[in-house]
């Protein structure tokens, strides 16, 4: 049994191939860490990276990535649809196997301390690593984005960073460093052009307006397909499972006479979450994740 | 990338602990083969074994298991609910990774030749390894079971074994050796005591009476729970997926006003089959099996 941590650094470049490749090259040099996903998104002008491995190795790789981002990305020229506050925007550590959330909180603190010391980029700790309740939610930490935070930091006493100088970095802004549970990015597509329906359903399922505890949701237009989308982050799939959120959205859509025409999982999903969906819809009795052949193979490989 | 074959020997003892443990001990001596499942069933008086590994290693382990069964099991004293023809009843080889069905057919032939030579147990090749169309279906090969086959073999020219002597072994009967696709044992439980409903639904979904191409099904009483069950083998989950069979049974049960109260997967299921169910019910667009975290981990481990 081996300790495994995941880290999902998001950096603010999804268009410039030279920059993207330079950062990918840095990651590939860390041969003791596995690169599971690397997805530049042009609309968001942002790249999501997923690396996995032993805690110390993952932290070292994340540090190298973060420093390269500070070197190559100028936030003063950055435009994109996704909210962002820094060149290396967020660095969350996620327990995968034989690692506690407390260990991930410690990793986040170590990372933020070392990174801010080396680069003078101020760091805010969020989610499970947050030192104040008003920084638990990433959206609160990132409010105002790069431009707004630059103005506010150093003036607003509630914006004093957890690590690093009390001012925004002139080109790299600020970074949110966190520890959190595995996050599933799950979107549901609705067969209508009325974005208000997606927005209303998003309101119904997300925690902030009375919905499920571990759901963040927004309603969007998908103009190129003439549909709308309920776009979600499921922040704890064990306590708020995908199937319950999906069924609720389907039911709410019915009320408007609108069909669910599809859904998507963006990036990775743990086997346990897939098994939970299968278990639910097939009404399985006594099914265990170890009955999945590949799970058994993985265990015998350890 | 490594060649992986699965073998699922079924032997005719599910009650006598000494015999069951003696056979388990033989398997555990084969350290280059992984024992994935070992499930004695008292009602069936039968044990299903699942081993996995490199083709030659799996064949060697299966041979040792089979010879021990011939040594320890006397079919003249065997009673159980499951159809059976021999002490070592069936030995199917299943391609898992980097192995073709043709290679599994070759393995089945080699196994049957060596096993029958060493023990004088006649072998019949079935499914993809069958040399005659009337032996493709295991149920046809096993018709008459141990007692009936003992009478028929040596008299009926259609019952000449593919390997070994043209007579039943006095205590071990005969063995079916095959090559086949991964088989999923899937049962659906209905909230009624009327077994005719389970039998009718089984008829509707199984190939032999007009149903799905890769479904074998029977209707049973589950007396201790006061329910009935549609008990199935899905012989090619890629072409006849679980969700379609499940939804059909649910729909047919509705026609009798009977609820589906649960289902079960007996033994192992490939990740691909679990993903197919999730993909279907969540109406996923463009989902790939590589998005499952553990699948990625398995691949990077190779």
Short mmCIF file of C-alpha atoms in Angstrom, two decimals, chain B residues 80-274:
data_model
loop_
_atom_site.label_atom_id
_atom_site.label_comp_id
_atom_site.label_asym_id
_atom_site.label_seq_id
_atom_site.Cartn_x
_atom_site.Cartn_y
_atom_site.Cartn_z
CA UNK B 80 -26.49 -29.98 -6.31
CA UNK B 81 -28.87 -27.55 -7.99
CA UNK B 82 -26.50 -26.54 -10.79
CA UNK B 83 -26.19 -28.70 -13.94
CA UNK B 84 -22.84 -30.58 -13.95
CA UNK B 85 -21.10 -33.36 -15.88
CA UNK B 86 -17.76 -33.84 -14.12
CA UNK B 87 -15.59 -33.39 -11.03
CA UNK B 88 -13.85 -30.59 -12.85
CA UNK B 89 -16.91 -29.48 -14.72
CA UNK B 90 -15.88 -26.64 -17.02
CA UNK B 91 -12.54 -25.00 -17.84
CA UNK B 92 -13.01 -21.87 -19.99
CA UNK B 93 -10.12 -19.66 -21.13
CA UNK B 94 -10.97 -15.97 -21.61
CA UNK B 95 -8.91 -13.27 -23.36
CA UNK B 96 -8.37 -10.23 -21.10
CA UNK B 97 -5.46 -8.21 -22.45
CA UNK B 98 -3.21 -8.46 -25.53
CA UNK B 99 -4.49 -11.96 -26.22
CA UNK B 100 -6.71 -13.04 -29.13
CA UNK B 101 -9.62 -15.47 -28.99
CA UNK B 102 -7.57 -17.73 -31.31
CA UNK B 103 -4.82 -17.97 -28.69
CA UNK B 104 -7.43 -18.97 -26.11
CA UNK B 105 -8.78 -21.65 -28.47
CA UNK B 106 -5.22 -23.02 -28.77
CA UNK B 107 -4.84 -23.00 -24.97
CA UNK B 108 -8.13 -24.91 -24.60
CA UNK B 109 -6.94 -27.55 -27.06
CA UNK B 110 -3.58 -27.92 -25.30
CA UNK B 111 -5.27 -28.14 -21.90
CA UNK B 112 -7.80 -30.77 -23.03
CA UNK B 113 -5.09 -32.87 -24.67
CA UNK B 114 -2.76 -32.86 -21.65
CA UNK B 115 -5.50 -33.24 -19.06
CA UNK B 116 -7.25 -36.16 -20.75
CA UNK B 117 -3.91 -37.90 -21.34
CA UNK B 118 -2.95 -37.63 -17.66
CA UNK B 119 -6.32 -38.56 -16.14
CA UNK B 120 -8.36 -40.44 -18.78
CA UNK B 121 -11.17 -37.91 -18.32
CA UNK B 122 -12.83 -37.30 -21.72
CA UNK B 123 -13.00 -33.64 -22.79
CA UNK B 124 -15.53 -31.79 -24.92
CA UNK B 125 -14.53 -28.47 -26.49
CA UNK B 126 -17.24 -25.77 -26.31
CA UNK B 127 -18.07 -22.20 -27.35
CA UNK B 128 -15.33 -20.54 -29.40
CA UNK B 129 -13.16 -23.69 -29.04
CA UNK B 130 -15.94 -26.01 -30.33
CA UNK B 131 -14.96 -28.24 -33.28
CA UNK B 132 -18.62 -28.95 -34.14
CA UNK B 133 -21.52 -26.50 -34.09
CA UNK B 134 -23.61 -28.75 -31.82
CA UNK B 135 -20.97 -28.36 -29.09
CA UNK B 136 -20.79 -24.57 -29.17
CA UNK B 137 -23.46 -24.21 -26.47
CA UNK B 138 -22.34 -25.52 -23.06
CA UNK B 139 -25.92 -26.50 -22.17
CA UNK B 140 -26.00 -28.86 -25.18
CA UNK B 141 -22.64 -30.37 -24.24
CA UNK B 142 -23.76 -30.92 -20.65
CA UNK B 143 -27.25 -32.23 -21.49
CA UNK B 144 -28.05 -35.37 -19.49
CA UNK B 145 -25.48 -34.27 -16.90
CA UNK B 146 -23.05 -36.66 -15.21
CA UNK B 147 -25.48 -39.57 -14.99
CA UNK B 148 -26.94 -39.29 -18.50
CA UNK B 149 -23.61 -38.66 -20.25
CA UNK B 150 -22.11 -41.71 -18.53
CA UNK B 151 -24.79 -43.85 -20.22
CA UNK B 152 -24.60 -42.19 -23.60
CA UNK B 153 -20.87 -41.80 -24.16
CA UNK B 154 -19.38 -44.74 -26.11
CA UNK B 155 -22.80 -45.52 -27.60
CA UNK B 156 -23.95 -42.29 -29.26
CA UNK B 157 -21.62 -41.32 -32.17
CA UNK B 158 -22.48 -37.63 -31.50
CA UNK B 159 -20.98 -37.99 -28.03
CA UNK B 160 -17.43 -38.98 -29.05
CA UNK B 161 -15.17 -36.69 -26.97
CA UNK B 162 -12.78 -34.23 -28.63
CA UNK B 163 -9.93 -35.52 -26.45
CA UNK B 164 -9.49 -38.59 -24.25
CA UNK B 165 -11.15 -42.02 -24.16
CA UNK B 166 -14.63 -42.63 -25.56
CA UNK B 167 -16.04 -43.39 -22.10
CA UNK B 168 -16.91 -41.48 -18.96
CA UNK B 169 -14.36 -41.49 -16.12
CA UNK B 170 -15.75 -43.75 -13.35
CA UNK B 171 -15.67 -41.03 -10.65
CA UNK B 172 -14.81 -37.76 -12.47
CA UNK B 173 -17.23 -37.99 -15.44
CA UNK B 174 -16.31 -35.67 -18.30
CA UNK B 175 -15.06 -32.10 -18.63
CA UNK B 176 -16.06 -29.20 -20.90
CA UNK B 177 -13.06 -27.13 -21.99
CA UNK B 178 -13.68 -23.88 -23.81
CA UNK B 179 -12.66 -20.48 -24.98
CA UNK B 180 -15.14 -17.66 -24.60
CA UNK B 181 -15.70 -13.98 -24.03
CA UNK B 182 -15.93 -12.57 -20.52
CA UNK B 183 -19.20 -13.75 -18.98
CA UNK B 184 -21.18 -11.62 -16.58
CA UNK B 185 -23.49 -13.44 -14.16
CA UNK B 186 -26.38 -11.04 -13.65
CA UNK B 187 -29.57 -11.73 -11.71
CA UNK B 188 -32.66 -9.57 -11.37
CA UNK B 189 -34.98 -10.01 -8.37
CA UNK B 190 -38.74 -9.51 -8.71
CA UNK B 191 -41.13 -8.67 -5.87
CA UNK B 192 -43.52 -11.58 -6.36
CA UNK B 193 -43.76 -15.24 -5.35
CA UNK B 194 -45.05 -16.22 -8.79
CA UNK B 195 -42.14 -18.02 -10.43
CA UNK B 196 -44.03 -18.17 -13.76
CA UNK B 197 -43.45 -14.43 -14.14
CA UNK B 198 -39.67 -14.90 -13.77
CA UNK B 199 -39.78 -17.81 -16.22
CA UNK B 200 -41.78 -15.82 -18.77
CA UNK B 201 -39.47 -12.83 -18.55
CA UNK B 202 -36.43 -15.12 -18.84
CA UNK B 203 -37.98 -16.52 -22.03
CA UNK B 204 -38.44 -13.02 -23.35
CA UNK B 205 -34.85 -11.87 -22.92
CA UNK B 206 -32.85 -15.01 -23.77
CA UNK B 207 -31.62 -15.83 -27.23
CA UNK B 208 -32.90 -19.41 -27.32
CA UNK B 209 -36.52 -18.28 -27.27
CA UNK B 210 -36.27 -15.08 -29.31
CA UNK B 211 -34.58 -12.59 -26.98
CA UNK B 212 -31.17 -10.93 -27.01
CA UNK B 213 -28.34 -12.64 -28.88
CA UNK B 214 -25.93 -12.93 -25.92
CA UNK B 215 -28.29 -13.72 -23.04
CA UNK B 216 -28.91 -17.04 -21.34
CA UNK B 217 -31.67 -16.86 -18.75
CA UNK B 218 -33.77 -18.93 -16.38
CA UNK B 219 -36.53 -18.13 -13.89
CA UNK B 220 -36.09 -19.32 -10.28
CA UNK B 221 -37.79 -19.19 -6.90
CA UNK B 222 -35.77 -17.56 -4.11
CA UNK B 223 -37.81 -19.19 -1.38
CA UNK B 224 -35.97 -17.79 1.65
CA UNK B 225 -36.82 -14.24 0.51
CA UNK B 226 -40.29 -14.97 -0.91
CA UNK B 227 -39.29 -13.56 -4.28
CA UNK B 228 -38.41 -14.85 -7.74
CA UNK B 229 -35.33 -14.24 -9.85
CA UNK B 230 -34.40 -13.95 -13.50
CA UNK B 231 -30.93 -15.50 -13.43
CA UNK B 232 -28.72 -14.75 -16.43
CA UNK B 233 -25.38 -15.18 -18.08
CA UNK B 234 -24.49 -12.31 -20.38
CA UNK B 235 -22.02 -13.88 -22.80
CA UNK B 236 -20.93 -10.75 -24.67
CA UNK B 237 -21.54 -7.55 -22.73
CA UNK B 238 -20.15 -5.44 -25.57
CA UNK B 239 -22.86 -6.55 -28.00
CA UNK B 240 -25.71 -7.14 -25.53
CA UNK B 241 -25.10 -4.59 -22.74
CA UNK B 242 -26.39 -5.05 -19.19
CA UNK B 243 -28.49 -1.89 -19.16
CA UNK B 244 -30.56 -2.96 -22.17
CA UNK B 245 -31.32 -6.35 -20.64
CA UNK B 246 -32.13 -4.74 -17.26
CA UNK B 247 -34.44 -2.14 -18.78
CA UNK B 248 -36.24 -4.80 -20.81
CA UNK B 249 -36.82 -6.92 -17.70
CA UNK B 250 -38.08 -3.88 -15.79
CA UNK B 251 -40.53 -3.09 -18.60
CA UNK B 252 -41.75 -6.69 -18.86
CA UNK B 253 -42.20 -6.88 -15.07
CA UNK B 254 -44.37 -3.74 -15.20
CA UNK B 255 -46.77 -5.58 -17.48
CA UNK B 256 -47.46 -7.97 -14.59
CA UNK B 257 -47.59 -5.15 -12.05
CA UNK B 258 -44.46 -6.60 -10.45
CA UNK B 259 -41.57 -4.42 -9.21
CA UNK B 260 -37.87 -5.04 -9.76
CA UNK B 261 -36.60 -5.00 -6.19
CA UNK B 262 -32.90 -5.49 -6.85
CA UNK B 263 -30.24 -7.12 -8.97
CA UNK B 264 -26.87 -8.74 -8.45
CA UNK B 265 -23.59 -9.20 -10.23
CA UNK B 266 -22.13 -12.55 -9.21
CA UNK B 267 -18.34 -12.56 -9.27
CA UNK B 268 -16.33 -10.16 -11.39
CA UNK B 269 -17.28 -7.56 -13.97
CA UNK B 270 -14.92 -5.75 -16.35
CA UNK B 271 -14.57 -2.00 -15.85
CA UNK B 272 -15.79 -1.48 -19.41
CA UNK B 273 -19.17 -3.02 -18.54
CA UNK B 274 -19.54 -0.77 -15.48
#
